[in-house]
PDB file of C-alpha atoms in Angstrom:
ATOM      1  CA  MET O   1      -8.037 -25.415 -12.762  1.00  0.00           C
ATOM      2  CA  THR O   2      -5.134 -23.803 -10.890  1.00  0.00           C
ATOM      3  CA  PRO O   3      -3.063 -26.481  -9.127  1.00  0.00           C
ATOM      4  CA  CYS O   4      -2.527 -26.236  -5.396  1.00  0.00           C
ATOM      5  CA  ILE O   5       1.243 -26.585  -5.783  1.00  0.00           C
ATOM      6  CA  GLU O   6       3.314 -25.715  -8.831  1.00  0.00           C
ATOM      7  CA  VAL O   7       7.096 -25.940  -8.647  1.00  0.00           C
ATOM      8  CA  LYS O   8       9.112 -24.992 -11.736  1.00  0.00           C
ATOM      9  CA  GLY O   9      12.871 -25.443 -12.051  1.00  0.00           C
ATOM     10  CA  VAL O  10      13.503 -24.832  -8.360  1.00  0.00           C
ATOM     11  CA  THR O  11      16.996 -25.015  -6.872  1.00  0.00           C
ATOM     12  CA  VAL O  12      17.538 -24.447  -3.143  1.00  0.00           C
ATOM     13  CA  ALA O  13      20.931 -24.118  -1.479  1.00  0.00           C
ATOM     14  CA  TYR O  14      22.358 -23.840   2.019  1.00  0.00           C
ATOM     15  CA  GLU O  15      25.446 -21.587   1.993  1.00  0.00           C
ATOM     16  CA  ASP O  16      25.817 -22.064  -1.764  1.00  0.00           C
ATOM     17  CA  ARG O  17      25.583 -25.857  -1.461  1.00  0.00           C
ATOM     18  CA  PRO O  18      22.614 -27.095  -3.525  1.00  0.00           C
ATOM     19  CA  VAL O  19      20.205 -29.267  -1.541  1.00  0.00           C
ATOM     20  CA  LEU O  20      17.494 -29.386  -4.194  1.00  0.00           C
ATOM     21  CA  GLU O  21      18.196 -29.022  -7.900  1.00  0.00           C
ATOM     22  CA  ASP O  22      15.841 -28.311 -10.797  1.00  0.00           C
ATOM     23  CA  ILE O  23      12.687 -29.521  -9.036  1.00  0.00           C
ATOM     24  CA  ASN O  24       9.546 -29.631 -11.186  1.00  0.00           C
ATOM     25  CA  TRP O  25       6.366 -30.810  -9.493  1.00  0.00           C
ATOM     26  CA  THR O  26       2.637 -30.176  -9.655  1.00  0.00           C
ATOM     27  CA  VAL O  27       0.015 -31.196  -7.076  1.00  0.00           C
ATOM     28  CA  PRO O  28      -3.682 -30.801  -7.909  1.00  0.00           C
ATOM     29  CA  CYS O  29      -6.033 -29.352  -5.296  1.00  0.00           C
ATOM     30  CA  GLY O  30      -7.906 -31.792  -3.099  1.00  0.00           C
ATOM     31  CA  THR O  31      -5.337 -34.586  -3.260  1.00  0.00           C
ATOM     32  CA  LEU O  32      -3.003 -36.488  -0.935  1.00  0.00           C
ATOM     33  CA  ALA O  33       0.645 -36.388  -2.036  1.00  0.00           C
ATOM     34  CA  ALA O  34       3.581 -38.248  -0.485  1.00  0.00           C
ATOM     35  CA  VAL O  35       7.220 -37.186  -0.635  1.00  0.00           C
ATOM     36  CA  ILE O  36       9.711 -40.030  -0.217  1.00  0.00           C
ATOM     37  CA  GLY O  37      13.469 -40.366  -0.426  1.00  0.00           C
ATOM     38  CA  PRO O  38      16.580 -41.111   1.621  1.00  0.00           C
ATOM     39  CA  ASN O  39      17.675 -39.117   4.661  1.00  0.00           C
ATOM     40  CA  GLY O  40      19.304 -35.928   3.479  1.00  0.00           C
ATOM     41  CA  GLY O  41      17.593 -36.169   0.110  1.00  0.00           C
ATOM     42  CA  GLY O  42      15.816 -32.815   0.493  1.00  0.00           C
ATOM     43  CA  LYS O  43      12.322 -33.798   1.661  1.00  0.00           C
ATOM     44  CA  SER O  44      12.155 -31.347   4.577  1.00  0.00           C
ATOM     45  CA  THR O  45      13.829 -28.648   2.501  1.00  0.00           C
ATOM     46  CA  LEU O  46      11.105 -29.034  -0.110  1.00  0.00           C
ATOM     47  CA  LEU O  47       8.349 -28.471   2.490  1.00  0.00           C
ATOM     48  CA  ARG O  48      10.095 -25.416   3.921  1.00  0.00           C
ATOM     49  CA  THR O  49      10.374 -24.022   0.428  1.00  0.00           C
ATOM     50  CA  LEU O  50       6.677 -24.604  -0.216  1.00  0.00           C
ATOM     51  CA  VAL O  51       5.697 -22.714   2.924  1.00  0.00           C
ATOM     52  CA  GLY O  52       8.011 -19.836   2.027  1.00  0.00           C
ATOM     53  CA  ARG O  53      10.569 -20.285   4.805  1.00  0.00           C
ATOM     54  CA  LEU O  54      13.336 -20.951   2.261  1.00  0.00           C
ATOM     55  CA  LYS O  55      13.778 -18.971  -0.933  1.00  0.00           C
ATOM     56  CA  PRO O  56      14.912 -20.743  -4.100  1.00  0.00           C
ATOM     57  CA  ILE O  57      18.066 -19.439  -5.724  1.00  0.00           C
ATOM     58  CA  GLN O  58      16.514 -20.434  -9.019  1.00  0.00           C
ATOM     59  CA  GLY O  59      13.029 -21.270 -10.247  1.00  0.00           C
ATOM     60  CA  GLN O  60       9.553 -20.496  -9.009  1.00  0.00           C
ATOM     61  CA  VAL O  61       7.084 -21.840  -6.424  1.00  0.00           C
ATOM     62  CA  ARG O  62       3.370 -21.091  -6.662  1.00  0.00           C
ATOM     63  CA  ILE O  63       0.783 -22.063  -4.061  1.00  0.00           C
ATOM     64  CA  LEU O  64      -2.803 -21.667  -5.270  1.00  0.00           C
ATOM     65  CA  GLY O  65      -1.357 -19.621  -8.117  1.00  0.00           C
ATOM     66  CA  GLN O  66       0.493 -17.147  -5.879  1.00  0.00           C
ATOM     67  CA  ASP O  67       3.799 -16.659  -4.109  1.00  0.00           C
ATOM     68  CA  PRO O  68       3.783 -18.711  -0.866  1.00  0.00           C
ATOM     69  CA  VAL O  69       4.322 -15.599   1.274  1.00  0.00           C
ATOM     70  CA  ARG O  70       1.092 -14.074  -0.039  1.00  0.00           C
ATOM     71  CA  VAL O  71      -1.027 -17.094   0.911  1.00  0.00           C
ATOM     72  CA  ARG O  72       0.568 -18.162   4.186  1.00  0.00           C
ATOM     73  CA  ARG O  73      -2.771 -17.886   5.971  1.00  0.00           C
ATOM     74  CA  ARG O  74      -3.977 -20.757   3.791  1.00  0.00           C
ATOM     75  CA  ILE O  75      -0.981 -23.003   4.532  1.00  0.00           C
ATOM     76  CA  SER O  76      -0.371 -25.030   7.674  1.00  0.00           C
ATOM     77  CA  TYR O  77       3.113 -26.488   8.171  1.00  0.00           C
ATOM     78  CA  LEU O  78       3.724 -29.199  10.770  1.00  0.00           C
ATOM     79  CA  PRO O  79       7.473 -29.784  11.234  1.00  0.00           C
ATOM     80  CA  GLN O  80       9.106 -32.904  12.601  1.00  0.00           C
ATOM     81  CA  ASN O  81       8.434 -33.722  16.250  1.00  0.00           C
ATOM     82  CA  GLU O  82      11.953 -33.032  17.429  1.00  0.00           C
ATOM     83  CA  GLU O  83      11.741 -29.475  16.105  1.00  0.00           C
ATOM     84  CA  ILE O  84       8.874 -28.603  18.459  1.00  0.00           C
ATOM     85  CA  GLU O  85       9.204 -27.593  22.121  1.00  0.00           C
ATOM     86  CA  TRP O  86       6.422 -29.707  23.615  1.00  0.00           C
ATOM     87  CA  ARG O  87       7.220 -28.811  27.239  1.00  0.00           C
ATOM     88  CA  PHE O  88       5.856 -25.295  26.969  1.00  0.00           C
ATOM     89  CA  PRO O  89       2.903 -24.984  29.415  1.00  0.00           C
ATOM     90  CA  LEU O  90      -0.024 -24.982  27.051  1.00  0.00           C
ATOM     91  CA  ARG O  91      -3.161 -27.056  26.760  1.00  0.00           C
ATOM     92  CA  ALA O  92      -4.384 -28.794  23.635  1.00  0.00           C
ATOM     93  CA  VAL O  93      -7.232 -26.328  23.116  1.00  0.00           C
ATOM     94  CA  ASP O  94      -4.800 -23.390  23.383  1.00  0.00           C
ATOM     95  CA  VAL O  95      -2.669 -24.816  20.574  1.00  0.00           C
ATOM     96  CA  VAL O  96      -5.753 -25.212  18.415  1.00  0.00           C
ATOM     97  CA  MET O  97      -7.045 -21.697  19.148  1.00  0.00           C
ATOM     98  CA  GLN O  98      -3.741 -20.211  18.088  1.00  0.00           C
ATOM     99  CA  GLY O  99      -4.471 -21.498  14.605  1.00  0.00           C
ATOM    100  CA  GLN O 100      -6.789 -18.501  14.373  1.00  0.00           C
ATOM    101  CA  LEU O 101      -4.008 -15.951  14.898  1.00  0.00           C
ATOM    102  CA  PRO O 102      -3.521 -15.444  11.130  1.00  0.00           C
ATOM    103  CA  HIS O 103      -7.027 -14.001  11.014  1.00  0.00           C
ATOM    104  CA  THR O 104      -6.599 -11.639  13.992  1.00  0.00           C
ATOM    105  CA  PRO O 105      -7.166  -7.931  13.307  1.00  0.00           C
ATOM    106  CA  TRP O 106      -4.544  -5.745  14.994  1.00  0.00           C
ATOM    107  CA  TRP O 107      -7.221  -3.696  16.766  1.00  0.00           C
ATOM    108  CA  LEU O 108      -8.794  -6.491  18.827  1.00  0.00           C
ATOM    109  CA  PRO O 109      -8.075  -6.305  22.578  1.00  0.00           C
ATOM    110  CA  PHE O 110      -5.585  -8.754  24.026  1.00  0.00           C
ATOM    111  CA  GLY O 111      -7.185 -11.679  25.783  1.00  0.00           C
ATOM    112  CA  TRP O 112     -10.265 -11.759  23.563  1.00  0.00           C
ATOM    113  CA  LEU O 113      -9.334 -15.208  22.299  1.00  0.00           C
ATOM    114  CA  ARG O 114      -9.667 -16.589  25.808  1.00  0.00           C
ATOM    115  CA  ALA O 115     -13.068 -14.983  26.377  1.00  0.00           C
ATOM    116  CA  ARG O 116     -14.713 -18.402  26.340  1.00  0.00           C
ATOM    117  CA  ARG O 117     -13.406 -20.934  28.852  1.00  0.00           C
ATOM    118  CA  ALA O 118     -14.676 -24.192  30.137  1.00  0.00           C
ATOM    119  CA  PRO O 119     -15.428 -24.318  33.900  1.00  0.00           C
ATOM    120  CA  GLY O 120     -12.195 -24.490  35.874  1.00  0.00           C
ATOM    121  CA  GLU O 121      -9.961 -23.537  32.952  1.00  0.00           C
ATOM    122  CA  ILE O 122      -6.655 -21.890  33.750  1.00  0.00           C
ATOM    123  CA  PRO O 123      -5.588 -19.140  31.350  1.00  0.00           C
ATOM    124  CA  GLY O 124      -2.593 -20.257  29.285  1.00  0.00           C
ATOM    125  CA  ALA O 125       0.146 -18.369  27.570  1.00  0.00           C
ATOM    126  CA  GLY O 126       2.290 -19.225  24.624  1.00  0.00           C
ATOM    127  CA  ALA O 127       2.554 -22.034  22.132  1.00  0.00           C
ATOM    128  CA  PRO O 128       4.724 -25.017  21.354  1.00  0.00           C
ATOM    129  CA  THR O 129       7.474 -23.609  19.203  1.00  0.00           C
ATOM    130  CA  ALA O 130      10.027 -24.854  16.741  1.00  0.00           C
ATOM    131  CA  ARG O 131      13.594 -25.337  17.878  1.00  0.00           C
ATOM    132  CA  ASN O 132      16.452 -23.420  16.278  1.00  0.00           C
ATOM    133  CA  GLY O 133      14.145 -21.771  13.744  1.00  0.00           C
ATOM    134  CA  ALA O 134      13.975 -24.959  11.662  1.00  0.00           C
ATOM    135  CA  GLY O 135      10.195 -25.209  11.650  1.00  0.00           C
ATOM    136  CA  ASP O 136       7.256 -23.617  13.347  1.00  0.00           C
ATOM    137  CA  CYS O 137       4.077 -25.673  13.526  1.00  0.00           C
ATOM    138  CA  GLY O 138       2.582 -23.506  10.809  1.00  0.00           C
ATOM    139  CA  ASP O 139       4.242 -20.111  10.919  1.00  0.00           C
ATOM    140  CA  ARG O 140       1.822 -17.550   9.557  1.00  0.00           C
ATOM    141  CA  ARG O 141       3.473 -14.174   9.123  1.00  0.00           C
ATOM    142  CA  PRO O 142       0.839 -12.119   7.254  1.00  0.00           C
ATOM    143  CA  ASP O 143       2.436 -10.373   4.330  1.00  0.00           C
ATOM    144  CA  ALA O 144       1.934  -6.670   3.828  1.00  0.00           C
ATOM    145  CA  HIS O 145       0.280  -7.405   0.485  1.00  0.00           C
ATOM    146  CA  GLU O 146      -2.022 -10.101   1.808  1.00  0.00           C
ATOM    147  CA  PRO O 147      -5.723  -9.173   1.572  1.00  0.00           C
ATOM    148  CA  GLY O 148      -7.246  -8.100   4.862  1.00  0.00           C
ATOM    149  CA  HIS O 149      -3.956  -7.622   6.675  1.00  0.00           C
ATOM    150  CA  GLY O 150      -3.190  -3.967   6.968  1.00  0.00           C
ATOM    151  CA  HIS O 151      -0.959  -3.913  10.064  1.00  0.00           C
ATOM    152  CA  ALA O 152      -0.349  -1.328  12.735  1.00  0.00           C
ATOM    153  CA  HIS O 153       2.618  -0.755  15.006  1.00  0.00           C
ATOM    154  CA  GLY O 154       4.940  -2.732  12.695  1.00  0.00           C
ATOM    155  CA  HIS O 155       4.032  -5.900  14.556  1.00  0.00           C
ATOM    156  CA  ALA O 156       2.618  -9.180  13.248  1.00  0.00           C
ATOM    157  CA  HIS O 157       0.289 -11.301  15.393  1.00  0.00           C
ATOM    158  CA  ARG O 158       1.407 -14.764  14.489  1.00  0.00           C
ATOM    159  CA  TYR O 159       1.759 -18.174  16.006  1.00  0.00           C
ATOM    160  CA  GLY O 160       4.925 -18.486  18.050  1.00  0.00           C
ATOM    161  CA  ASP O 161       5.743 -14.786  17.642  1.00  0.00           C
ATOM    162  CA  ALA O 162       3.005 -12.848  19.414  1.00  0.00           C
ATOM    163  CA  HIS O 163       4.597 -10.362  21.828  1.00  0.00           C
ATOM    164  CA  ARG O 164       7.880 -12.170  22.154  1.00  0.00           C
ATOM    165  CA  HIS O 165       9.676  -9.470  24.174  1.00  0.00           C
ATOM    166  CA  GLY O 166      12.931 -11.285  23.526  1.00  0.00           C
ATOM    167  CA  HIS O 167      11.884 -14.855  24.328  1.00  0.00           C
ATOM    168  CA  ALA O 168      14.428 -17.283  22.930  1.00  0.00           C
ATOM    169  CA  HIS O 169      12.120 -19.583  20.978  1.00  0.00           C
ATOM    170  CA  GLY O 170       9.489 -17.068  19.942  1.00  0.00           C
ATOM    171  CA  HIS O 171       7.060 -18.228  22.640  1.00  0.00           C
ATOM    172  CA  ALA O 172       3.835 -16.275  22.416  1.00  0.00           C
ATOM    173  CA  HIS O 173       3.639 -14.118  25.535  1.00  0.00           C
ATOM    174  CA  ALA O 174       0.271 -12.477  25.929  1.00  0.00           C
ATOM    175  CA  HIS O 175       0.163 -11.692  29.640  1.00  0.00           C
ATOM    176  CA  GLY O 176      -1.689 -14.914  30.386  1.00  0.00           C
ATOM    177  CA  HIS O 177      -3.865 -14.827  27.287  1.00  0.00           C
ATOM    178  CA  ALA O 178      -3.583 -15.990  23.689  1.00  0.00           C
ATOM    179  CA  HIS O 179      -4.577 -13.590  20.902  1.00  0.00           C
ATOM    180  CA  GLY O 180      -7.338 -14.081  18.404  1.00  0.00           C
ATOM    181  CA  HIS O 181     -10.970 -13.456  17.646  1.00  0.00           C
ATOM    182  CA  GLY O 182     -14.186 -15.301  17.024  1.00  0.00           C
ATOM    183  CA  HIS O 183     -14.804 -14.170  13.489  1.00  0.00           C
ATOM    184  CA  ALA O 184     -12.104 -16.190  11.821  1.00  0.00           C
ATOM    185  CA  HIS O 185     -14.702 -18.119   9.863  1.00  0.00           C
ATOM    186  CA  GLY O 186     -17.182 -15.314   9.476  1.00  0.00           C
ATOM    187  CA  ASN O 187     -19.894 -16.959  11.573  1.00  0.00           C
ATOM    188  CA  GLY O 188     -19.542 -15.178  14.912  1.00  0.00           C
ATOM    189  CA  ARG O 189     -18.430 -18.265  16.854  1.00  0.00           C
ATOM    190  CA  SER O 190     -15.873 -17.739  19.591  1.00  0.00           C
ATOM    191  CA  PRO O 191     -12.322 -19.039  19.166  1.00  0.00           C
ATOM    192  CA  PHE O 192     -12.988 -21.568  21.927  1.00  0.00           C
ATOM    193  CA  ASP O 193     -16.014 -22.974  20.085  1.00  0.00           C
ATOM    194  CA  ILE O 194     -14.078 -23.187  16.811  1.00  0.00           C
ATOM    195  CA  ALA O 195     -11.184 -24.935  18.560  1.00  0.00           C
ATOM    196  CA  MET O 196     -13.454 -27.430  20.300  1.00  0.00           C
ATOM    197  CA  GLU O 197     -15.149 -28.270  17.013  1.00  0.00           C
ATOM    198  CA  ALA O 198     -11.732 -28.897  15.449  1.00  0.00           C
ATOM    199  CA  LEU O 199     -10.755 -31.158  18.351  1.00  0.00           C
ATOM    200  CA  ARG O 200     -13.994 -33.082  17.894  1.00  0.00           C
ATOM    201  CA  ARG O 201     -13.072 -33.558  14.247  1.00  0.00           C
ATOM    202  CA  VAL O 202      -9.834 -35.285  15.232  1.00  0.00           C
ATOM    203  CA  ARG O 203     -11.445 -37.235  18.086  1.00  0.00           C
ATOM    204  CA  LEU O 204      -9.670 -35.382  20.899  1.00  0.00           C
ATOM    205  CA  GLU O 205     -12.421 -33.339  22.507  1.00  0.00           C
ATOM    206  CA  GLU O 206     -12.001 -35.104  25.855  1.00  0.00           C
ATOM    207  CA  HIS O 207      -8.310 -34.120  25.936  1.00  0.00           C
ATOM    208  CA  ALA O 208      -8.909 -30.400  25.280  1.00  0.00           C
ATOM    209  CA  LEU O 209      -7.720 -29.211  28.700  1.00  0.00           C
ATOM    210  CA  ARG O 210      -4.720 -31.530  29.022  1.00  0.00           C
ATOM    211  CA  PRO O 211      -1.221 -30.056  28.726  1.00  0.00           C
ATOM    212  CA  ILE O 212       0.124 -30.665  25.247  1.00  0.00           C
ATOM    213  CA  GLY O 213       3.280 -32.193  26.698  1.00  0.00           C
ATOM    214  CA  ASP O 214       1.243 -34.914  28.447  1.00  0.00           C
ATOM    215  CA  LEU O 215      -0.297 -36.233  25.227  1.00  0.00           C
ATOM    216  CA  SER O 216       1.011 -39.169  23.239  1.00  0.00           C
ATOM    217  CA  GLY O 217       2.823 -38.680  19.951  1.00  0.00           C
ATOM    218  CA  GLY O 218      -0.263 -39.564  17.929  1.00  0.00           C
ATOM    219  CA  GLN O 219      -2.462 -37.242  19.983  1.00  0.00           C
ATOM    220  CA  ARG O 220      -0.024 -34.359  19.522  1.00  0.00           C
ATOM    221  CA  GLN O 221      -0.116 -34.823  15.758  1.00  0.00           C
ATOM    222  CA  ARG O 222      -3.906 -34.781  15.842  1.00  0.00           C
ATOM    223  CA  VAL O 223      -3.871 -31.581  17.925  1.00  0.00           C
ATOM    224  CA  LEU O 224      -1.730 -29.929  15.252  1.00  0.00           C
ATOM    225  CA  LEU O 225      -4.133 -31.127  12.573  1.00  0.00           C
ATOM    226  CA  ALA O 226      -6.971 -29.612  14.610  1.00  0.00           C
ATOM    227  CA  ARG O 227      -4.990 -26.387  14.653  1.00  0.00           C
ATOM    228  CA  ALA O 228      -4.843 -26.499  10.846  1.00  0.00           C
ATOM    229  CA  LEU O 229      -8.620 -26.978  10.776  1.00  0.00           C
ATOM    230  CA  SER O 230      -9.075 -24.049  13.158  1.00  0.00           C
ATOM    231  CA  GLN O 231      -6.948 -21.978  10.802  1.00  0.00           C
ATOM    232  CA  ASP O 232      -9.054 -23.247   7.877  1.00  0.00           C
ATOM    233  CA  ALA O 233      -5.858 -24.089   5.970  1.00  0.00           C
ATOM    234  CA  GLN O 234      -6.298 -25.271   2.395  1.00  0.00           C
ATOM    235  CA  LEU O 235      -2.792 -26.758   2.119  1.00  0.00           C
ATOM    236  CA  ILE O 236      -1.414 -28.886   4.962  1.00  0.00           C
ATOM    237  CA  LEU O 237       2.275 -29.841   4.924  1.00  0.00           C
ATOM    238  CA  LEU O 238       3.410 -32.585   7.314  1.00  0.00           C
ATOM    239  CA  ASP O 239       7.051 -33.528   7.824  1.00  0.00           C
ATOM    240  CA  GLU O 240       7.374 -37.158   8.990  1.00  0.00           C
ATOM    241  CA  PRO O 241       4.196 -37.060  11.125  1.00  0.00           C
ATOM    242  CA  ALA O 242       4.075 -40.843  11.585  1.00  0.00           C
ATOM    243  CA  THR O 243       7.577 -41.180  13.043  1.00  0.00           C
ATOM    244  CA  ALA O 244       7.507 -43.093  16.368  1.00  0.00           C
ATOM    245  CA  LEU O 245       3.742 -43.655  16.158  1.00  0.00           C
ATOM    246  CA  ASP O 246       2.385 -47.149  16.734  1.00  0.00           C
ATOM    247  CA  ALA O 247       0.255 -48.842  14.070  1.00  0.00           C
ATOM    248  CA  THR O 248      -3.059 -47.718  15.592  1.00  0.00           C
ATOM    249  CA  ALA O 249      -1.959 -44.082  15.817  1.00  0.00           C
ATOM    250  CA  GLN O 250      -0.681 -44.185  12.223  1.00  0.00           C
ATOM    251  CA  HIS O 251      -4.004 -45.532  10.981  1.00  0.00           C
ATOM    252  CA  ASP O 252      -5.910 -42.854  12.942  1.00  0.00           C
ATOM    253  CA  LEU O 253      -3.713 -40.173  11.385  1.00  0.00           C
ATOM    254  CA  LEU O 254      -4.203 -41.496   7.857  1.00  0.00           C
ATOM    255  CA  ASP O 255      -7.970 -41.719   8.365  1.00  0.00           C
ATOM    256  CA  ILE O 256      -8.054 -38.027   9.281  1.00  0.00           C
ATOM    257  CA  LEU O 257      -5.877 -37.076   6.305  1.00  0.00           C
ATOM    258  CA  GLN O 258      -8.264 -38.865   3.967  1.00  0.00           C
ATOM    259  CA  GLU O 259     -11.183 -36.998   5.537  1.00  0.00           C
ATOM    260  CA  LEU O 260      -9.378 -33.706   4.902  1.00  0.00           C
ATOM    261  CA  ARG O 261      -8.888 -34.688   1.262  1.00  0.00           C
ATOM    262  CA  ALA O 262     -12.599 -35.478   0.990  1.00  0.00           C
ATOM    263  CA  GLU O 263     -13.285 -31.874   2.060  1.00  0.00           C
ATOM    264  CA  GLY O 264     -11.173 -30.575  -0.814  1.00  0.00           C
ATOM    265  CA  ARG O 265      -8.032 -29.792   1.183  1.00  0.00           C
ATOM    266  CA  THR O 266      -4.597 -30.684  -0.167  1.00  0.00           C
ATOM    267  CA  VAL O 267      -2.232 -32.659   2.057  1.00  0.00           C
ATOM    268  CA  VAL O 268       1.486 -33.225   1.409  1.00  0.00           C
ATOM    269  CA  MET O 269       3.364 -35.584   3.720  1.00  0.00           C
ATOM    270  CA  THR O 270       6.968 -36.733   3.844  1.00  0.00           C
ATOM    271  CA  THR O 271       7.333 -40.311   4.985  1.00  0.00           C
ATOM    272  CA  HIS O 272       9.649 -43.303   5.227  1.00  0.00           C
ATOM    273  CA  ASP O 273       6.728 -45.710   5.605  1.00  0.00           C
ATOM    274  CA  LEU O 274       5.775 -46.845   2.101  1.00  0.00           C
ATOM    275  CA  ASN O 275       3.177 -49.397   3.157  1.00  0.00           C
ATOM    276  CA  CYS O 276       0.365 -46.828   3.245  1.00  0.00           C
ATOM    277  CA  LEU O 277       1.057 -45.222  -0.124  1.00  0.00           C
ATOM    278  CA  THR O 278      -0.968 -47.463  -2.429  1.00  0.00           C
ATOM    279  CA  ASP O 279      -4.037 -47.361  -0.194  1.00  0.00           C
ATOM    280  CA  CYS O 280      -4.116 -43.702   0.807  1.00  0.00           C
ATOM    281  CA  PHE O 281      -2.179 -41.418  -1.539  1.00  0.00           C
ATOM    282  CA  ASP O 282      -3.007 -40.084  -4.974  1.00  0.00           C
ATOM    283  CA  THR O 283       0.534 -39.193  -6.024  1.00  0.00           C
ATOM    284  CA  VAL O 284       4.111 -39.871  -4.909  1.00  0.00           C
ATOM    285  CA  ILE O 285       7.278 -37.944  -5.638  1.00  0.00           C
ATOM    286  CA  GLY O 286      10.684 -39.501  -5.010  1.00  0.00           C
ATOM    287  CA  ILE O 287      13.532 -37.052  -4.514  1.00  0.00           C
ATOM    288  CA  ARG O 288      17.246 -37.477  -4.059  1.00  0.00           C
ATOM    289  CA  ARG O 289      18.260 -33.857  -4.418  1.00  0.00           C
ATOM    290  CA  ARG O 290      16.571 -34.041  -7.815  1.00  0.00           C
ATOM    291  CA  VAL O 291      13.214 -35.503  -8.773  1.00  0.00           C
ATOM    292  CA  VAL O 292      13.774 -39.197  -9.440  1.00  0.00           C
ATOM    293  CA  PHE O 293      10.150 -40.006 -10.182  1.00  0.00           C
ATOM    294  CA  SER O 294       6.666 -38.571  -9.825  1.00  0.00           C
ATOM    295  CA  GLY O 295       3.286 -40.166 -10.468  1.00  0.00           C
ATOM    296  CA  THR O 296       0.704 -42.461  -8.955  1.00  0.00           C
ATOM    297  CA  PRO O 297       1.822 -45.124  -6.441  1.00  0.00           C
ATOM    298  CA  GLU O 298       0.997 -47.857  -8.930  1.00  0.00           C
ATOM    299  CA  GLU O 299       3.194 -46.234 -11.590  1.00  0.00           C
ATOM    300  CA  THR O 300       6.153 -45.329  -9.436  1.00  0.00           C
ATOM    301  CA  LEU O 301       6.563 -47.886  -6.642  1.00  0.00           C
ATOM    302  CA  VAL O 302       8.400 -50.428  -8.763  1.00  0.00           C
ATOM    303  CA  PRO O 303      11.906 -51.861  -8.226  1.00  0.00           C
ATOM    304  CA  ALA O 304      13.629 -49.747 -10.878  1.00  0.00           C
ATOM    305  CA  THR O 305      12.428 -46.395  -9.558  1.00  0.00           C
ATOM    306  CA  LEU O 306      12.802 -47.329  -5.901  1.00  0.00           C
ATOM    307  CA  THR O 307      16.373 -48.482  -6.506  1.00  0.00           C
ATOM    308  CA  ALA O 308      17.108 -45.162  -8.181  1.00  0.00           C
ATOM    309  CA  VAL O 309      15.892 -43.116  -5.211  1.00  0.00           C
ATOM    310  CA  PHE O 310      16.990 -45.269  -2.263  1.00  0.00           C
ATOM    311  CA  GLY O 311      20.140 -46.865  -3.620  1.00  0.00           C
ATOM    312  CA  GLN O 312      21.532 -49.975  -1.941  1.00  0.00           C
ATOM    313  CA  HIS O 313      18.698 -50.865   0.446  1.00  0.00           C
ATOM    314  CA  VAL O 314      15.564 -50.833  -1.630  1.00  0.00           C
ATOM    315  CA  PRO O 315      11.968 -51.021  -0.401  1.00  0.00           C
ATOM    316  CA  ILE O 316      10.128 -53.374  -2.784  1.00  0.00           C
ATOM    317  CA  LEU O 317       6.345 -53.493  -3.095  1.00  0.00           C
ATOM    318  CA  THR O 318       5.180 -57.118  -2.952  1.00  0.00           C
ATOM    319  CA  ALA O 319       2.258 -58.653  -4.824  1.00  0.00           C
ATOM    320  CA  GLU O 320       0.270 -58.463  -1.571  1.00  0.00           C
ATOM    321  CA  GLY O 321       0.724 -54.694  -1.503  1.00  0.00           C
ATOM    322  CA  ARG O 322       3.327 -54.668   1.282  1.00  0.00           C
ATOM    323  CA  VAL O 323       6.787 -53.157   1.157  1.00  0.00           C
ATOM    324  CA  THR O 324       9.836 -55.219   2.069  1.00  0.00           C
ATOM    325  CA  ILE O 325      13.473 -54.104   2.230  1.00  0.00           C
ATOM    326  CA  ILE O 326      15.873 -55.979   0.007  1.00  0.00           C
ATOM    327  CA  GLY O 327      19.609 -55.440   0.294  1.00  0.00           C
ATOM    328  CA  HIS O 328      21.677 -55.086  -2.876  1.00  0.00           C
ATOM    329  CA  ASP O 329      25.435 -55.508  -3.096  1.00  0.00           C
TER     330      ASP O 329
END
């Protein structure tokens, strides 16, 4: 079976300075994989490379057997919280509906996505966007070679880039309407119905009409997961999604990720919290510019390998299955 992720001899550099070197890694489809390592070790760079935002200077990345650019519609990338402009005036359901933009034919009339509204809804415009181009909540720029995406007018309908007209952060500007269509899943449902179903899946239906900026950190992460469901992404990449979440919100997030795995989706998450790895994840990769270890949590979360990846302050897995930090001189 073709793996979901296959990375062979990949080196990535910023201005000729290697950030990742000779990375080899394989992730089977339908699994949960964790990426751990110290700050600056290359975790975020690895995710950006997987989604096709960064090009290796050496080696090869294959997602579902193809170049990442060719399958971007099937990938959802959720960057770190600080990279997203949460203050943009958009409701939760609008964010989720924009997950369907990758499937939007160029010929559909503007405003079709908002054809279905709940009573009292106010048309929204735009999307939360990534700051400084570092990430994009799942940038989907359909490639010219991607099946079903012949494009007119030299213009891509994509999340955070629809009719920018010069907006600084790539805010989608659709004259009061988001773009999309109700045939993203081939069943004739409207975008609003698809989005509401996705919000139900992540237990946020009652917050559908709330501004995204008013939601808690855990709720925002669940909205972005609902957006991935609306997009019908097969690979979901999350960069530190549990940062600043309380224990309850972290458990809710992990429950949803395990449900996505049960559906056959592949989830890759960078994290500093090692306590959840043995219970929830199938594989772990430790990187410190290079791959230090890769395998199951039981195989890899041992003092020798953790010391190698984290250095002086080492998280140690106790006999009770908890991780404690031990300082080394």
